Coordinates of C-alpha atoms in Angstrom, one line a residue:
Chain A
X2 CA 97.0 105.6 130.1
X3 CA 93.0 105.1 130.3
X4 CA 92.7 107.7 132.9
X5 CA 94.6 110.1 131.0
X6 CA 92.6 109.2 128.1
X7 CA 89.4 110.0 129.6
X8 CA 90.8 113.3 131.3
X9 CA 91.7 114.3 128.0
X10 CA 88.3 113.7 126.5
X11 CA 86.8 115.6 129.7
X12 CA 88.7 118.6 128.9
X13 CA 88.0 118.3 125.0
X14 CA 84.4 118.6 125.9
X15 CA 84.9 122.1 127.5
X16 CA 86.2 123.5 124.2
X17 CA 83.6 124.7 121.5
X18 CA 82.7 121.6 119.6
X19 CA 82.9 121.1 115.9
X20 CA 80.3 119.1 114.0
X21 CA 81.7 115.5 114.4
X22 CA 80.5 114.7 110.7
X23 CA 82.6 117.9 109.6
X24 CA 85.5 116.4 111.3
X25 CA 85.2 112.8 109.7
X26 CA 84.3 114.2 106.3
X27 CA 87.7 116.3 106.7
X28 CA 89.7 113.1 107.6
X29 CA 88.1 111.3 104.5
X30 CA 88.9 114.1 102.0
X31 CA 92.4 114.3 103.1
X32 CA 93.0 110.6 103.0
X33 CA 91.5 110.8 99.5
X34 CA 94.0 113.3 98.4
X35 CA 96.7 111.5 100.0
X36 CA 95.9 108.4 98.0
X37 CA 95.4 110.4 94.7
X38 CA 99.2 111.1 94.8
X39 CA 100.1 107.5 93.5
X40 CA 97.3 107.1 91.2
X41 CA 99.7 105.9 88.1
X42 CA 101.6 103.3 90.2
X43 CA 97.9 102.1 91.6
X44 CA 96.9 101.6 88.0
X45 CA 100.0 99.8 86.9
X46 CA 99.8 97.5 89.8
X47 CA 96.4 96.9 89.3
X48 CA 97.1 95.8 85.8
X49 CA 99.9 93.6 86.7
X50 CA 98.0 92.1 89.5
X51 CA 96.0 90.2 86.6
X52 CA 99.3 88.3 85.2
X53 CA 99.0 85.5 87.7
X54 CA 95.2 85.4 86.8
X55 CA 96.5 84.7 83.2
X56 CA 98.8 81.7 84.2
X57 CA 95.6 80.1 86.2
X58 CA 93.4 80.5 83.1
X59 CA 96.1 78.6 80.9
X60 CA 96.4 76.0 83.9
X61 CA 92.6 75.3 84.0
X62 CA 92.6 75.3 80.3
X63 CA 95.1 72.4 80.4
X64 CA 93.4 70.5 83.3
X65 CA 89.8 70.8 81.3
X66 CA 91.5 69.7 78.2
X67 CA 92.7 66.5 79.9
X68 CA 89.3 65.8 81.7
X69 CA 87.0 66.9 78.5
X70 CA 86.4 70.4 77.7
X71 CA 82.8 70.0 78.2
X72 CA 83.0 68.3 81.6
X73 CA 82.6 70.1 85.0
X74 CA 84.9 70.1 88.0
X75 CA 83.1 70.5 91.1
X76 CA 80.2 71.8 89.3
X77 CA 82.1 74.4 87.5
X78 CA 82.7 74.3 83.7
X79 CA 85.8 75.9 82.2
X80 CA 84.1 79.2 81.7
X81 CA 82.8 79.2 85.0
X82 CA 85.8 78.6 86.5
X83 CA 87.8 81.4 84.7
X84 CA 84.8 83.4 85.5
X85 CA 85.2 82.5 89.2
X86 CA 88.8 83.7 89.4
X87 CA 87.9 87.1 87.6
X88 CA 85.4 87.6 90.4
X89 CA 87.3 86.7 93.3
X90 CA 89.8 89.4 92.1
X91 CA 86.8 91.7 92.7
X92 CA 86.2 90.3 95.9
X93 CA 89.5 90.6 97.1
X94 CA 89.6 94.2 96.0
X95 CA 86.9 94.5 98.7
X96 CA 88.1 92.4 101.5
X97 CA 92.0 92.6 101.3
X98 CA 93.4 95.3 103.6
X99 CA 97.1 95.6 102.8
X100 CA 99.3 96.7 105.5
X101 CA 96.4 97.7 107.9
X102 CA 97.3 95.3 110.4
X103 CA 101.0 95.7 110.4
X104 CA 100.3 99.6 110.6
X105 CA 98.3 99.3 113.6
X106 CA 100.9 96.9 115.3
X107 CA 103.7 99.3 114.5
X108 CA 101.9 102.3 115.8
X109 CA 101.4 100.4 119.1
X110 CA 105.0 99.5 119.0
X111 CA 106.6 102.9 118.4
X112 CA 104.1 104.8 120.8
X113 CA 102.3 106.7 117.9
X114 CA 99.1 105.4 119.2
X115 CA 99.3 108.1 122.0
X116 CA 98.1 110.6 119.7
X117 CA 94.6 108.6 119.4
X118 CA 94.4 108.4 123.1
X119 CA 95.0 112.2 123.9
X120 CA 93.2 113.6 120.7
X121 CA 89.3 113.3 120.3
X122 CA 89.8 110.8 117.6
X123 CA 88.8 107.3 117.6
X124 CA 91.6 105.1 116.3
X125 CA 89.2 102.5 114.7
X126 CA 87.1 105.1 113.2
X127 CA 90.0 107.0 111.9
X128 CA 91.6 103.9 110.2
X129 CA 88.3 102.9 109.0
X130 CA 88.1 106.2 107.0
X131 CA 91.3 106.1 105.8
X132 CA 90.6 102.6 104.5
X133 CA 87.3 103.7 102.8
X134 CA 89.2 106.6 101.3
X135 CA 91.9 103.9 99.9
X136 CA 89.3 101.9 98.6
X137 CA 87.4 104.5 96.8
X138 CA 90.5 105.8 95.2
X139 CA 91.5 102.5 94.2
X140 CA 88.0 101.7 92.6
X141 CA 88.2 104.8 90.7
X142 CA 91.8 104.3 89.4
X143 CA 91.4 100.5 89.1
X144 CA 88.1 100.7 87.2
X145 CA 89.7 100.8 83.8
X146 CA 92.2 98.1 84.1
X147 CA 89.5 95.9 85.7
X148 CA 86.8 97.1 82.8
X149 CA 89.4 96.2 80.2
X150 CA 90.3 92.8 81.5
X151 CA 86.5 91.9 82.0
X152 CA 85.8 93.3 78.7
X153 CA 88.5 90.9 77.1
X154 CA 87.1 88.0 79.1
X155 CA 83.6 88.7 78.5
X156 CA 83.0 85.3 76.7
X157 CA 83.5 83.5 79.9
X158 CA 80.5 85.0 81.4
X159 CA 76.8 83.8 80.5
X160 CA 75.3 87.4 81.3
X161 CA 74.2 89.6 83.9
X162 CA 72.5 88.0 87.1
X163 CA 69.0 89.0 87.9
X164 CA 68.2 92.0 90.0
X165 CA 68.1 89.9 93.6
X166 CA 71.2 88.2 92.7
X167 CA 73.0 91.4 91.7
X168 CA 71.8 93.0 95.1
X169 CA 73.0 90.1 97.2
X170 CA 76.3 90.1 95.2
X171 CA 76.6 94.0 96.1
X172 CA 75.5 93.4 99.7
X173 CA 78.0 90.5 100.0
X174 CA 80.9 92.8 98.6
X175 CA 80.4 95.5 101.0
X176 CA 80.1 93.1 103.8
X177 CA 83.2 91.4 102.7
X178 CA 84.8 94.7 103.0
X179 CA 83.5 95.4 106.6
X180 CA 84.8 91.8 107.6
X181 CA 88.0 92.2 106.1
X182 CA 88.5 95.6 108.0
X183 CA 87.5 94.7 111.4
X184 CA 89.4 91.2 111.3
X185 CA 92.6 92.8 110.1
X186 CA 92.2 95.8 112.7
X187 CA 91.7 93.1 115.5
X188 CA 95.0 91.3 114.5
X189 CA 96.8 94.5 114.6
X190 CA 95.3 95.3 117.9
X191 CA 97.0 92.1 119.2
X192 CA 100.1 94.3 119.0
X193 CA 99.0 95.4 122.5
X194 CA 100.0 92.1 123.6
X195 CA 102.5 90.9 121.4
X196 CA 104.8 93.5 120.0
X197 CA 105.6 91.7 116.8
X198 CA 102.5 90.4 115.0
X199 CA 104.2 89.7 111.7
X200 CA 104.3 85.6 112.3
X201 CA 100.6 85.9 113.1
X202 CA 99.9 87.9 110.1
X203 CA 101.8 85.5 107.9
X204 CA 99.7 82.5 109.3
X205 CA 96.4 84.8 108.6
X206 CA 97.6 85.7 105.0
X207 CA 98.3 81.8 104.5
X208 CA 95.1 80.7 105.6
X209 CA 93.3 83.4 103.8
X210 CA 94.9 82.7 100.5
X211 CA 93.9 79.1 100.8
X212 CA 90.8 78.8 102.6
X213 CA 89.0 82.2 101.4
X214 CA 88.4 80.7 97.9
X215 CA 91.0 82.9 96.3
X216 CA 93.3 79.8 95.1
X217 CA 90.4 77.6 93.9
X218 CA 86.5 77.2 94.4
X219 CA 86.1 76.0 98.0
X220 CA 83.2 73.4 96.1
X221 CA 86.3 71.4 95.1
X222 CA 86.9 70.6 98.9
X223 CA 83.3 68.8 98.9
X224 CA 84.5 65.9 96.7
X225 CA 87.8 65.7 98.9
X226 CA 85.9 64.0 101.7
X227 CA 86.9 64.3 105.5
X228 CA 86.3 67.5 107.6
X229 CA 87.8 70.1 105.3
X230 CA 84.7 71.2 103.6
X231 CA 83.0 71.7 106.8
X232 CA 85.9 73.6 108.6
X233 CA 85.8 76.0 105.5
X234 CA 82.1 76.4 105.8
X235 CA 82.2 77.2 109.4
X236 CA 85.1 79.6 109.5
X237 CA 84.3 83.3 108.4
X238 CA 87.3 83.4 105.7
X239 CA 85.1 82.1 102.7
X240 CA 83.1 85.5 102.9
X241 CA 86.3 87.2 101.7
X242 CA 86.6 85.8 98.2
X243 CA 84.5 82.8 97.6
X244 CA 80.9 83.7 98.7
X245 CA 80.4 87.0 96.6
X246 CA 81.9 85.3 93.6
X247 CA 79.7 82.2 94.2
X248 CA 76.6 84.5 94.6
X249 CA 77.3 86.2 91.3
X250 CA 77.6 83.1 89.3
X251 CA 74.4 81.8 90.8
X252 CA 75.9 78.8 92.7
X253 CA 73.9 79.9 95.9
X254 CA 70.5 80.7 95.7
X255 CA 67.1 80.8 97.4
X256 CA 67.2 79.8 101.1
X257 CA 71.0 79.0 101.1
X258 CA 71.4 82.5 99.8
X259 CA 69.5 84.0 102.6
X260 CA 71.3 82.3 105.2
X261 CA 74.8 82.9 103.8
X262 CA 73.9 86.6 103.8
X263 CA 72.8 86.4 107.4
X264 CA 75.8 84.5 108.3
X265 CA 78.0 87.1 106.5
X266 CA 76.0 89.6 108.6
X267 CA 76.7 87.8 111.8
X268 CA 80.4 87.7 111.3
X269 CA 80.4 91.5 110.3
X270 CA 79.1 92.3 113.8
X271 CA 81.1 89.7 115.5
X272 CA 84.6 91.2 114.3
X273 CA 83.1 94.8 115.0
X274 CA 82.4 93.7 118.7
X275 CA 85.7 91.8 118.7
X276 CA 87.7 94.7 117.2
X277 CA 86.3 97.0 119.7
X278 CA 86.5 94.7 122.9
X279 CA 90.4 94.1 121.5
X280 CA 91.0 97.9 121.5
X281 CA 89.4 98.7 125.1
X282 CA 91.2 96.0 126.6
X283 CA 94.5 97.0 124.8
X284 CA 94.3 100.6 125.9
X285 CA 93.8 99.6 129.5
X286 CA 96.9 97.8 129.6
X287 CA 98.7 100.1 127.4
X288 CA 101.5 102.1 128.9
X289 CA 103.2 105.1 127.1
X290 CA 106.5 106.9 128.5
X291 CA 108.4 109.7 127.0
X292 CA 107.6 112.2 124.5
Chain B
X19 CA 136.3 96.3 89.0
X20 CA 135.3 97.6 85.8
X21 CA 132.0 98.5 87.4
X22 CA 133.4 101.4 89.2
X23 CA 132.8 105.3 88.1
X24 CA 135.8 106.3 86.4
X25 CA 135.7 109.7 88.4
X26 CA 136.1 107.7 91.7
X27 CA 138.9 105.7 90.3
X28 CA 140.7 108.8 89.2
X29 CA 140.1 110.4 92.7
X30 CA 142.0 107.3 94.4
X31 CA 144.7 107.7 92.1
X32 CA 145.4 110.8 93.3
X33 CA 146.4 109.9 96.6
X34 CA 148.8 107.0 95.3
X35 CA 152.5 107.7 95.4
X36 CA 153.8 107.7 91.8
X37 CA 157.0 106.0 92.3
X38 CA 155.6 102.8 94.2
X39 CA 153.0 101.0 92.3
X40 CA 149.9 99.7 94.2
X41 CA 149.8 96.2 95.1
X42 CA 147.7 94.1 93.2
X43 CA 144.8 92.8 95.3
X44 CA 143.4 89.4 94.3
X45 CA 140.9 88.5 96.9
X46 CA 139.8 85.0 97.2
X47 CA 136.2 85.0 96.1
X48 CA 135.5 81.5 97.6
X49 CA 137.0 82.5 101.1
X50 CA 134.9 86.0 100.9
X51 CA 131.7 84.0 100.2
X52 CA 132.3 81.7 103.1
X53 CA 132.7 84.6 105.5
X54 CA 129.4 86.0 104.2
X55 CA 127.6 82.6 104.4
X56 CA 129.3 82.4 108.0
X57 CA 128.5 85.8 109.1
X58 CA 124.9 85.3 107.9
X59 CA 124.3 82.2 109.8
X60 CA 125.7 83.7 113.1
X61 CA 123.4 86.6 112.5
X62 CA 120.4 84.2 112.0
X63 CA 121.4 82.1 114.9
X64 CA 121.5 85.2 117.2
X65 CA 117.5 85.0 116.4
X66 CA 116.9 81.5 116.6
X67 CA 113.0 81.5 117.3
X68 CA 112.8 83.8 114.3
X69 CA 115.0 81.6 112.2
X70 CA 112.6 78.5 113.3
X71 CA 109.3 80.5 112.8
X72 CA 110.3 81.6 109.4
X73 CA 111.4 77.7 108.3
X74 CA 108.0 76.7 109.5
X75 CA 106.1 79.2 107.8
X76 CA 107.8 78.9 104.5
X77 CA 107.1 75.0 104.9
X78 CA 103.7 75.5 105.6
X79 CA 103.3 77.7 102.5
X80 CA 104.7 74.9 100.4
X81 CA 102.5 72.3 102.4
X82 CA 99.4 74.2 101.3
X83 CA 100.6 74.6 97.9
X84 CA 101.4 70.8 97.6
X85 CA 97.7 70.5 98.9
X86 CA 96.6 72.6 96.2
X87 CA 97.8 70.5 93.4
X88 CA 96.9 67.2 95.3
X89 CA 93.4 68.6 95.2
X90 CA 93.7 69.2 91.4
X91 CA 95.0 65.8 90.6
X92 CA 91.6 64.5 92.2
X93 CA 89.9 65.7 89.3
X94 CA 92.5 65.1 86.5
X95 CA 95.3 62.5 85.7
X96 CA 97.5 65.2 83.9
X97 CA 98.0 68.8 83.5
X98 CA 97.4 69.1 79.5
X99 CA 96.2 66.5 77.2
X100 CA 98.6 63.8 76.6
X101 CA 101.3 66.4 77.9
X102 CA 103.1 63.8 79.9
X103 CA 102.9 66.1 83.0
X104 CA 101.0 63.2 85.3
X105 CA 100.8 63.7 89.1
X106 CA 104.3 62.4 90.0
X107 CA 105.9 64.1 86.9
X108 CA 104.3 67.4 88.1
X109 CA 105.7 66.9 91.6
X110 CA 109.1 66.6 89.8
X111 CA 108.5 69.9 88.3
X112 CA 107.1 71.4 91.5
X113 CA 110.3 70.2 93.3
X114 CA 112.5 71.8 90.7
X115 CA 110.5 75.0 91.1
X116 CA 111.2 75.0 94.8
X117 CA 114.9 74.1 94.3
X118 CA 115.4 77.2 91.9
X119 CA 113.2 79.4 94.3
X120 CA 114.8 78.5 97.4
X121 CA 118.4 79.0 96.1
X122 CA 117.5 82.4 94.3
X123 CA 115.9 83.4 97.8
X124 CA 118.5 82.3 100.1
X125 CA 121.5 83.8 97.9
X126 CA 120.3 86.8 96.0
X127 CA 116.7 87.8 97.0
X128 CA 117.7 89.9 100.2
X129 CA 120.8 91.4 98.6
X130 CA 119.0 92.7 95.3
X131 CA 116.2 94.1 97.6
X132 CA 119.1 95.9 99.3
X133 CA 120.8 96.8 96.2
X134 CA 118.1 99.4 95.2
X135 CA 118.1 101.0 98.6
X136 CA 122.1 101.3 98.5
X137 CA 121.7 103.2 95.2
X138 CA 119.1 105.5 96.4
X139 CA 120.5 106.4 99.5
X140 CA 124.1 106.4 98.3
X141 CA 125.3 103.6 100.4
X142 CA 126.7 102.1 97.3
X143 CA 129.8 104.2 97.6
X144 CA 131.1 101.8 100.3
X145 CA 130.7 98.7 98.0
X146 CA 132.5 100.5 95.3
X147 CA 135.4 101.6 97.4
X148 CA 135.9 97.7 98.3
X149 CA 138.8 95.9 96.5
X150 CA 136.6 93.2 95.0
X151 CA 133.9 92.9 92.3
X152 CA 131.0 95.2 93.1
X153 CA 128.4 93.0 91.6
X154 CA 129.7 90.0 93.7
X155 CA 129.7 91.9 96.8
X156 CA 126.3 93.6 96.2
X157 CA 125.0 90.2 95.0
X158 CA 126.0 87.9 97.7
X159 CA 126.8 89.6 101.0
X160 CA 124.0 88.3 102.9
X161 CA 122.6 84.8 102.9
X162 CA 119.1 84.3 104.1
X163 CA 119.6 80.6 105.4
X164 CA 116.0 80.1 106.4
X165 CA 115.2 80.1 102.6
X166 CA 116.7 76.8 102.3
X167 CA 114.3 75.0 104.6
X168 CA 112.2 74.8 101.0
X169 CA 115.2 73.4 99.5
X170 CA 115.0 70.3 101.8
X171 CA 111.4 70.0 101.3
X172 CA 112.0 69.9 97.6
X173 CA 114.6 67.1 98.1
X174 CA 112.0 64.8 99.8
X175 CA 109.4 65.8 97.2
X176 CA 111.8 64.9 94.5
X177 CA 112.6 61.6 96.0
X178 CA 109.2 60.5 96.8
X179 CA 108.0 61.7 93.1
X180 CA 110.9 60.1 91.0
X181 CA 110.3 56.6 92.6
X182 CA 106.9 56.7 91.6
X183 CA 107.6 57.7 87.8
X184 CA 106.7 55.3 85.4
X185 CA 110.4 55.1 84.1
X186 CA 113.2 55.9 86.3
X187 CA 115.6 58.5 85.2
X188 CA 119.0 57.3 83.9
X189 CA 122.4 58.0 85.0
X190 CA 122.9 60.9 82.4
X191 CA 119.6 62.5 83.5
X192 CA 120.5 62.6 87.3
X193 CA 123.9 63.8 86.6
X194 CA 122.5 66.6 84.3
X195 CA 119.9 67.7 86.6
X196 CA 121.8 69.8 88.8
X197 CA 123.6 71.3 86.3
X198 CA 120.3 72.6 84.8
X199 CA 119.0 73.6 88.2
X200 CA 122.1 75.9 88.3
X201 CA 121.2 77.3 84.6
X202 CA 117.8 77.9 86.1
X203 CA 119.2 79.8 89.2
X204 CA 121.5 81.7 87.0
X205 CA 118.7 83.0 84.7
X206 CA 116.6 83.9 87.5
X207 CA 119.5 85.8 89.3
X208 CA 120.1 87.7 86.0
X209 CA 116.6 88.8 85.8
X210 CA 116.8 90.2 89.4
X211 CA 120.0 91.8 89.3
X212 CA 119.2 93.6 86.0
X213 CA 115.8 94.9 87.6
X214 CA 117.7 95.9 90.7
X215 CA 120.3 97.7 88.6
X216 CA 117.9 99.7 86.8
X217 CA 117.1 101.7 90.2
X218 CA 120.1 103.8 88.9
X219 CA 118.2 105.4 86.4
X220 CA 114.6 105.1 87.8
X221 CA 115.5 106.2 91.5
X222 CA 113.2 103.8 93.1
X223 CA 111.6 100.5 91.5
X224 CA 109.1 98.9 93.7
X225 CA 106.9 98.2 90.7
X226 CA 109.6 96.4 89.0
X227 CA 110.0 94.2 91.9
X228 CA 106.2 93.3 91.6
X229 CA 107.1 93.0 87.9
X230 CA 109.6 90.4 88.5
X231 CA 107.2 88.4 90.9
X232 CA 104.7 88.3 88.4
X233 CA 106.8 87.5 85.3
X234 CA 108.4 84.6 87.2
X235 CA 105.0 83.3 88.1
X236 CA 104.9 82.1 84.2
X237 CA 108.0 79.8 85.0
X238 CA 105.8 77.7 87.5
X239 CA 103.9 75.7 85.0
X240 CA 104.9 73.4 82.0
X241 CA 105.3 75.3 79.0
X242 CA 102.9 73.0 77.2
X243 CA 100.2 74.9 78.8
X244 CA 100.7 78.4 76.9
X245 CA 98.7 77.7 73.7
X246 CA 96.6 79.4 71.3
X247 CA 96.5 82.8 70.0
X248 CA 97.6 84.3 73.4
X249 CA 99.4 81.5 74.8
X250 CA 101.6 80.8 71.7
X251 CA 103.3 84.2 71.6
X252 CA 103.6 84.2 75.3
X253 CA 105.6 81.1 75.3
X254 CA 107.7 82.5 72.6
X255 CA 108.5 85.7 74.3
X256 CA 109.0 83.9 77.8
X257 CA 111.3 81.2 76.0
X258 CA 113.5 83.2 73.6
X259 CA 113.3 87.1 75.0
X260 CA 112.9 86.7 78.8
X261 CA 113.7 83.1 79.1
X262 CA 112.0 82.5 82.4
X263 CA 110.2 79.4 80.8
X264 CA 113.7 77.7 80.5
X265 CA 114.2 78.0 84.4
X266 CA 112.3 74.9 85.6
X267 CA 111.0 73.3 82.4
X268 CA 114.2 72.2 81.0
X269 CA 115.6 70.5 84.2
X270 CA 112.0 69.2 85.2
X271 CA 111.6 67.7 81.8
X272 CA 115.0 66.3 81.9
X273 CA 114.3 64.3 85.2
X274 CA 110.6 63.5 84.8
X275 CA 110.3 62.6 81.1
X276 CA 112.2 59.9 79.1
X277 CA 115.1 61.4 77.2
X278 CA 113.9 62.0 73.5
X279 CA 115.8 63.1 70.6
X280 CA 113.4 66.6 70.4
X281 CA 114.4 67.3 74.1
X282 CA 118.1 68.2 73.0
X283 CA 117.4 71.4 71.2
X284 CA 115.8 72.7 74.3
X285 CA 118.6 71.3 76.5
X286 CA 121.4 73.2 74.4
X287 CA 119.3 76.3 74.4
X288 CA 119.0 76.4 78.2
X289 CA 122.7 76.3 78.5
X290 CA 122.9 79.3 75.9
X291 CA 120.2 81.1 77.4
X292 CA 121.8 80.8 81.1
X293 CA 124.9 82.1 79.3
X294 CA 123.4 85.0 77.6
X295 CA 121.3 85.8 80.6
X296 CA 124.5 86.4 82.7
X297 CA 126.4 88.2 80.1
X298 CA 123.3 90.7 79.6
X299 CA 122.8 91.4 83.4
X300 CA 126.6 91.8 83.6
X301 CA 126.5 94.3 80.8
X302 CA 123.4 96.0 82.7
X303 CA 125.0 96.3 85.8
X304 CA 128.3 97.8 84.6
X305 CA 126.6 100.5 82.5
X306 CA 124.3 101.0 85.6
X307 CA 127.5 101.3 87.6
X308 CA 128.7 103.9 84.9
X309 CA 125.6 106.0 85.4
X310 CA 125.7 106.0 89.4
X311 CA 126.2 109.4 90.8
X312 CA 126.4 108.9 94.5
X313 CA 123.5 110.3 96.5
X314 CA 125.1 110.8 99.7
X315 CA 126.3 114.0 101.3

């Protein structure tokens, strides 16, 4: 298949070439238009997604009442805790990639992936643009529900962070998106070896939910003792939810912030490399039959 | 059988000889249910590895959830000030949530998901033609046995927590507990089948399923936590209008806390809420079937 792939690329080169940027721009534009069809469902779904957050707010209010309303838990006051949960919603809006891995695995299983091997379009790049389009439309449509919820909860925040923190926060969100995309794409590409990856995806989802900081601030694990805190600091999942939220709240500053951003960049590059390598090796072992 | 569209019943009658009355069919619902259960088990056992993976993954999910609450109780002695929901009381609550959810997921969830698709694709015609109550058929024809793994996890958690309660529950509490868990299951089932039946009017209702998930999320915590200007009205709505707060709170309170005079009104209301929910869902279901116009060719 790899030889066929390269020969097709060879013949494509003989055709008059279009500006590659134009091709990518067309893919992005079509993907955006496709996504906008379901904008009503998007907005409603986004607003509903805050309902579990409401129960978390009540749960933590009850916990802080039992401890003492002015006490802190793992360095978080009640207001900071609620702000943290709100901010993880933004982190996850960047880093979560619904259906990406399963979609890639399905395309490998049903042979649809052949079209990327015979057309001069790169699978990972194509999917990336589709995901960028998905996210751009999501942010436009979800802006109103997000703004409403954050406005209603504005008292939980002590104000806007300074310019440096804000820049670091935005950089961490963009890198959270990149880690989320390339990590999940890699998981989907495992489909070249195991046709069914749903169990693997469930395990990933399970670990992400608990160890990305989506469920609770990872600082709580510091007081637990044992290896847990060290493990979650070493694995890259914290950059999907915890890290951007903690940066915004000023929990990570100075040298720790610089180190955290550098580590996040390392994981971005690591997963780009891993994703490319997995795709390269996967295509080499892939066999496609029939029409 | 009242759930079948009148046009379909009339059409069937045209083929019946006028002089010979059609024999009355009274299927044994228990035997039919046992056949469904047996068939589902055979199907699950055909893919044993998949069955085992599903059991292990759902148990891991519960294990991590338990870990989360263990972590929370490192920082506090109870959920809510003087609410009575200490660590082991709350674990009784969690076990009750697991009992209700595992039963609902095993018996009703796969069927209700399929029900919407049956309506959309017109496959419901086949269910309507069967000589058995349509709601029974579409609600129970498939059983997800692997969901019961959490049921056994809940049994273990309940046993572990109950013996560590400051006051052991009495005989009456232990006897009433399964009954109230069944009431909780009835309320959840009613909500689910009601939402699924609305597919007749909406065509497709993926958002409504998300709605079910988000609404039932409120039932996972003690009702005492819903306080204040937003929590108070929420507690009222989810107790009296959509009684999801009754589902776990009543049986868990019965088991985890000493019986008090003020507990009884809620316990009586729990029974009424279960009966009312079942009646309402039956009414919605039959009304929806009356509006069903087959989508098949």
